[in-house]
Coordinates of C-alpha atoms in Angstrom, one line a residue:
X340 CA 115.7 88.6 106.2
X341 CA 118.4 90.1 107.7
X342 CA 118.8 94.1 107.2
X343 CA 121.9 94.8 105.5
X344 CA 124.3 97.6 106.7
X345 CA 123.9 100.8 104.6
X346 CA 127.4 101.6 103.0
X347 CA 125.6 104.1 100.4
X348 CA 128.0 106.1 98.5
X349 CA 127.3 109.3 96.7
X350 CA 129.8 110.5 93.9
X351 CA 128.6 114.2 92.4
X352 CA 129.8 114.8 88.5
X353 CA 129.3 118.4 88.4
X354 CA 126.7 119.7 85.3
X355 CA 123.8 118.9 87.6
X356 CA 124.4 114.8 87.9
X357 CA 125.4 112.9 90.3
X358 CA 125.8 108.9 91.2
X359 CA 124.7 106.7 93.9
X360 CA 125.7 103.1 94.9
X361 CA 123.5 101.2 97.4
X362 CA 124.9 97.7 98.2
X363 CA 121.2 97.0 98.9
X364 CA 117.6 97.1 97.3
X365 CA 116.6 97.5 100.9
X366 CA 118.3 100.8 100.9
X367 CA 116.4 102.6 98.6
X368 CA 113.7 103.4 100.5
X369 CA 115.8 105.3 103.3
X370 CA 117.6 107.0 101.1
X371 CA 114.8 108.4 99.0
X372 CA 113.2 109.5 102.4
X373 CA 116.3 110.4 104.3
X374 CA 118.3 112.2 101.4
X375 CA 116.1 113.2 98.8
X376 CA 113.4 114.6 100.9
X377 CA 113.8 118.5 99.1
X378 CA 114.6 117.1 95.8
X379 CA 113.4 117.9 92.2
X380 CA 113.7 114.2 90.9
X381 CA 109.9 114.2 89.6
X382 CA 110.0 111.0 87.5
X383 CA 111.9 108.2 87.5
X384 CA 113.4 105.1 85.4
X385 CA 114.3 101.6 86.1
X386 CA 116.9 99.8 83.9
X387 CA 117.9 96.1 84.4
X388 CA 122.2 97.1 84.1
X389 CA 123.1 100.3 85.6
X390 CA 125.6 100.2 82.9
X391 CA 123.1 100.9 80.3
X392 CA 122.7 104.2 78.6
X393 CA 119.5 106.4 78.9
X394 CA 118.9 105.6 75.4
X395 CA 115.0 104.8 73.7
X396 CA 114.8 101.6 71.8
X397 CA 114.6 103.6 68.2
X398 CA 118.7 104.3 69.2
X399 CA 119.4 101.3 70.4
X400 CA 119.2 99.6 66.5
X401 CA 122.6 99.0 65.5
X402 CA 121.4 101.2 61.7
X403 CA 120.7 104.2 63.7
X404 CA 123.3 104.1 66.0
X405 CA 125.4 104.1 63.3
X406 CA 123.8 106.5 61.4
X407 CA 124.4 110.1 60.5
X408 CA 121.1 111.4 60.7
X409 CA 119.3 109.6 62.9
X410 CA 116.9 112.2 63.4
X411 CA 116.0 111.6 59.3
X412 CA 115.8 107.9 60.0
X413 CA 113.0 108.9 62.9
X414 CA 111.0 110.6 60.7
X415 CA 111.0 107.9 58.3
X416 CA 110.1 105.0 60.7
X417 CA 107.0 107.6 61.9
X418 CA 105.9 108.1 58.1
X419 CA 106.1 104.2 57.6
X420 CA 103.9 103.5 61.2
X421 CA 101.3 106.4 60.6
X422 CA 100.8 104.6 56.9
X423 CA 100.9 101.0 58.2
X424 CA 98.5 102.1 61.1
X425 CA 95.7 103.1 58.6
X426 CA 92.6 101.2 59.6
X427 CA 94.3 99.5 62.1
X428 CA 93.6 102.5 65.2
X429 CA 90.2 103.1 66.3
X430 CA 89.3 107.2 66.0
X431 CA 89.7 108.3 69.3
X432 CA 93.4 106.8 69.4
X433 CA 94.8 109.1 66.2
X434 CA 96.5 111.8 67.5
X435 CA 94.9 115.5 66.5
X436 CA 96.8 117.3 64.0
X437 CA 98.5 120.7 65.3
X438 CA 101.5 121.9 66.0
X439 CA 104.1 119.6 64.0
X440 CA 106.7 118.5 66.7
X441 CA 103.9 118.2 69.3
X442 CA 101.7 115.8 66.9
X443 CA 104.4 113.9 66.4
X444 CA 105.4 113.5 70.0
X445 CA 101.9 111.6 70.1
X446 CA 102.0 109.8 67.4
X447 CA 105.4 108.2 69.2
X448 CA 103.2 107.5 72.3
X449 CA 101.0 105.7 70.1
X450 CA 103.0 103.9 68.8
X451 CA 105.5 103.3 72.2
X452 CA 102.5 101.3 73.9
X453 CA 102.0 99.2 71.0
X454 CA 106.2 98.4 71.0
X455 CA 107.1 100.5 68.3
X456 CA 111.1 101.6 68.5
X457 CA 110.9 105.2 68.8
X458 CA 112.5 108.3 70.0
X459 CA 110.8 108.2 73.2
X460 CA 111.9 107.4 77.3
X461 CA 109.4 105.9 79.3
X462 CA 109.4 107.2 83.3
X463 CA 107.1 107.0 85.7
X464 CA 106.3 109.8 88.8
X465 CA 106.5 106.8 91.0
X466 CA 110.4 105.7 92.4
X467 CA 108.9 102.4 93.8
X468 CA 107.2 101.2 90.2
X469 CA 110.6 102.4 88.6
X470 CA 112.3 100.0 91.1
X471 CA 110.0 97.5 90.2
X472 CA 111.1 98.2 86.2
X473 CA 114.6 97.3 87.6
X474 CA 114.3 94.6 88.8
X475 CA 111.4 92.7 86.9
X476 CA 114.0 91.1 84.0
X477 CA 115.0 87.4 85.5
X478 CA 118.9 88.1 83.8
X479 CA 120.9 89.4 86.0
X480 CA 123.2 92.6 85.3
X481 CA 126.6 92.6 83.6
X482 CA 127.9 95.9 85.5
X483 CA 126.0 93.3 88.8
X484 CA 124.1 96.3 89.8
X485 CA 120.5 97.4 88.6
X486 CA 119.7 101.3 87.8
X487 CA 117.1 103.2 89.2
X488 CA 117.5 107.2 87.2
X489 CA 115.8 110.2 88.7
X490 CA 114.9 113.2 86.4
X491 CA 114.2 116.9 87.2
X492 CA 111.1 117.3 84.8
X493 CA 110.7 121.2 85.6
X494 CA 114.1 121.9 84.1
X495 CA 113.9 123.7 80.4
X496 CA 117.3 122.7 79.3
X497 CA 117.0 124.0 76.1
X498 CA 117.8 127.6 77.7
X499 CA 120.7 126.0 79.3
X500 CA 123.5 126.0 76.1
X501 CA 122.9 127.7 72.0
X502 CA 122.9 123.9 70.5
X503 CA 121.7 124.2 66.6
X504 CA 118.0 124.9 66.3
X505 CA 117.8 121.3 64.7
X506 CA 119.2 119.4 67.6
X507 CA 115.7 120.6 69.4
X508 CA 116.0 120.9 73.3
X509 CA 115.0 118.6 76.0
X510 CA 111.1 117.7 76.0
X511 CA 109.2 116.6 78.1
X512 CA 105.9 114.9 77.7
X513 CA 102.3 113.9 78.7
X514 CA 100.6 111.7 76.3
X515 CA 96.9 112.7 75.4
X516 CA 96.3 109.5 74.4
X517 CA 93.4 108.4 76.3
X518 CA 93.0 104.6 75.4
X519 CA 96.6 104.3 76.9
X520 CA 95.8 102.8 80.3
X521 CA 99.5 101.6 81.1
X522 CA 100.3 104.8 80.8
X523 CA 97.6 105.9 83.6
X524 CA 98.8 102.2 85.5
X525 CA 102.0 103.3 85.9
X526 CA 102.3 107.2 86.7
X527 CA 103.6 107.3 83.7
X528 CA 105.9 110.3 81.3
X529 CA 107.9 110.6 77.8
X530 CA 111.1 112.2 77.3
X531 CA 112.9 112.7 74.3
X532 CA 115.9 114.3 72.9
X533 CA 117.6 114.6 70.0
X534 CA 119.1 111.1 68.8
X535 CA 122.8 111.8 68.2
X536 CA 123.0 112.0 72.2
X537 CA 121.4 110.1 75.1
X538 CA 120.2 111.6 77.7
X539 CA 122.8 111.7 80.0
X540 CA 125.4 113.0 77.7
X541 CA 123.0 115.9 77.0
X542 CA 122.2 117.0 80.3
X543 CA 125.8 116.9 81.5
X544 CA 126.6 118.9 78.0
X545 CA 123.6 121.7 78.4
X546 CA 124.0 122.4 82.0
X547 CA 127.2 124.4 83.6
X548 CA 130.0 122.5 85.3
X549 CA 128.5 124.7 88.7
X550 CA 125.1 125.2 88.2
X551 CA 124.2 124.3 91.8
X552 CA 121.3 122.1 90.6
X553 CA 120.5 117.9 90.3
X554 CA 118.7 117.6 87.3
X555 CA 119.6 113.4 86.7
X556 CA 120.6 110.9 89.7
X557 CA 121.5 107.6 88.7
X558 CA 120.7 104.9 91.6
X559 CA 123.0 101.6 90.7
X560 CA 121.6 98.9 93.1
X561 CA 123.7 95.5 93.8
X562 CA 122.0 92.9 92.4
X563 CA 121.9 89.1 92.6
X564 CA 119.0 86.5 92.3
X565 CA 117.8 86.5 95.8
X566 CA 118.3 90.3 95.9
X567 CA 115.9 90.3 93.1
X568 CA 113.4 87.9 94.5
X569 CA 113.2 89.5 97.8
X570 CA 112.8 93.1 96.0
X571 CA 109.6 92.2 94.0
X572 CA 108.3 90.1 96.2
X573 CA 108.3 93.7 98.5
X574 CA 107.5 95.6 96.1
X575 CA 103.9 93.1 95.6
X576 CA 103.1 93.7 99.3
X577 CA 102.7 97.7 98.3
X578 CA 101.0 96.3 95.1
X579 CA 103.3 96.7 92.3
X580 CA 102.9 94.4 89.9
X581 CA 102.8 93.3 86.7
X582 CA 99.2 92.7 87.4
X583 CA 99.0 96.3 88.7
X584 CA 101.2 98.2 86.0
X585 CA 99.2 96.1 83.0
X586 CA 95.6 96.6 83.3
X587 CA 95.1 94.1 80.6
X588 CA 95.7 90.2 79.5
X589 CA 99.8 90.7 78.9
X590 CA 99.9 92.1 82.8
X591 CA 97.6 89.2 83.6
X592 CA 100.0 86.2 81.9
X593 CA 103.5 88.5 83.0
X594 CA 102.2 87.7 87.0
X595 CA 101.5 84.3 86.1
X596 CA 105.0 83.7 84.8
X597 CA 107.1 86.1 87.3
X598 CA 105.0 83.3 90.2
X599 CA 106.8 80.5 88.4
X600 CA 109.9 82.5 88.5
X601 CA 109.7 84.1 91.9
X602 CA 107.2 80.7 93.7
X603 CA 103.8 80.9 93.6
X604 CA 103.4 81.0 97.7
X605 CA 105.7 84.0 98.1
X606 CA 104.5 85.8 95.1
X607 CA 100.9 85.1 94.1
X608 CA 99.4 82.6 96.9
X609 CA 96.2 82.4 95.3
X610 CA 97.8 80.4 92.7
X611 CA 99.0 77.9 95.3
X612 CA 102.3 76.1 94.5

């Protein structure tokens, strides 16, 4: 494999975001280690299109989006899922009752690992597994690059701007949930905010134009099918793999099928060709 030449480009937005490009997945590495060695970026996200919003799957239904209280909608769909779940959860995986917001934070993580649309951002404390979340999704890209977002977890943007008390501020959080292994797989965090914005829009909204602080990178990676191939078959020599990030059967059969995908020799050799 040849090494591609680095022709990274970094474009700064003001309100504490800023853009990279890297015309490689090969770059990331050096520029998390070269650049980003005093950074705050804590956790991190992989989407497949770097065009995507930083949006949870509970906005992304064409209803809500077009809905004018979204946040009523939420609340809803949680009612419905804590009444379907009845019977269905063992004990130790029903969220304790407390404060309000906060219970119902992990009642969303509950439901989040079982696929549930909700309110909630998955991230993980590690870049590489977000990298992995990238690129793991055969279809390739319509913007042709993948996205790698970096968050600043220790920032209480709430304090930032006087939104409405109802809005709610930023939040960041750490499931309880103990039965939640993929969580514990994958270094993993939830964020949420309130639905009429994504994430992005927020942040750049509740920070000042000069605050002098990154609180979101976005990473867009070029991508093509070899690019992709070569990045997770990488990314398995450091271990990060479906097998890895799944500590159950669906991680088992997802390694199975990205051998097909990728070629059992270069990917999972024990499987053979």
């Amino acid at each position: 494999m040849d090494k591609k030449r680095d022709k990274t480009t970094i474009t700064r937005h003001g309100h504490g975001f800023y853009e990279v490009r890297l015309d490689s997945w090969e770059h990331f590495h050096s520029f998390l280690f070269r650049r980003m060695k005093e950074a705050t970026h804590g956790v991190w996200r992989g989407q497949r299109d770097s065009g995507w919003l930083l949006e949870p799957s509970f906005k992304r239904i064409k209803d809500v989006r077009e809905s004018k209280n979204p946040e009523t909608r939420a609340n809803n769909h949680l009612r419905r899922f804590k009444r379907a779940a009845l019977g269905r959860l063992k004990v130790e995986q029903i969220p304790a009752s407390g404060v309000k917001r906060a219970a119902a934070n992990e009642w969303w993580a509950v439901g989040q690992h079982y696929d549930l649309a909700t309110p909630l951002l998955d991230w993980t404390y590690s870049a590489f597994v977000a990298l992995y979340f990238a690129f793991e999704k055969e279809e390739e890209p319509e913007s042709g690059c993948r996205a790698v977002w970096g968050l600043n977890p220790d920032v209480n943007l709430r304090k930032m701007k006087a939104y409405p008390s109802d809005h709610y501020g930023f939040e960041f959080i750490n499931p309880k949930y103990a039965e939640n292994h993929r969580v514990m797989s994958q270094a993993g965090a939830l964020t949420r905010v309130n639905l009429k914005y994504d994430l992005e829009k927020w942040i750049r909204g509740a920070a000042p134009p000069d605050s002098g602080k990154d609180y979101l990178a976005k990473i867009s990676i070029r991508s093509s099918e070899e690019a992709r191939k070569e990045c997770l078959c990488m990314l398995n020599k450091m271990n990060i793999n479906a097998l890895t990030l799944f500590p159950d059967i669906y991680g088992t059969t997802r390694r199975c099928n990205m051998a097909i995908e990728i070629g059992a020799a270069d990917y999972f050799p024990l499987l053979g060709r």
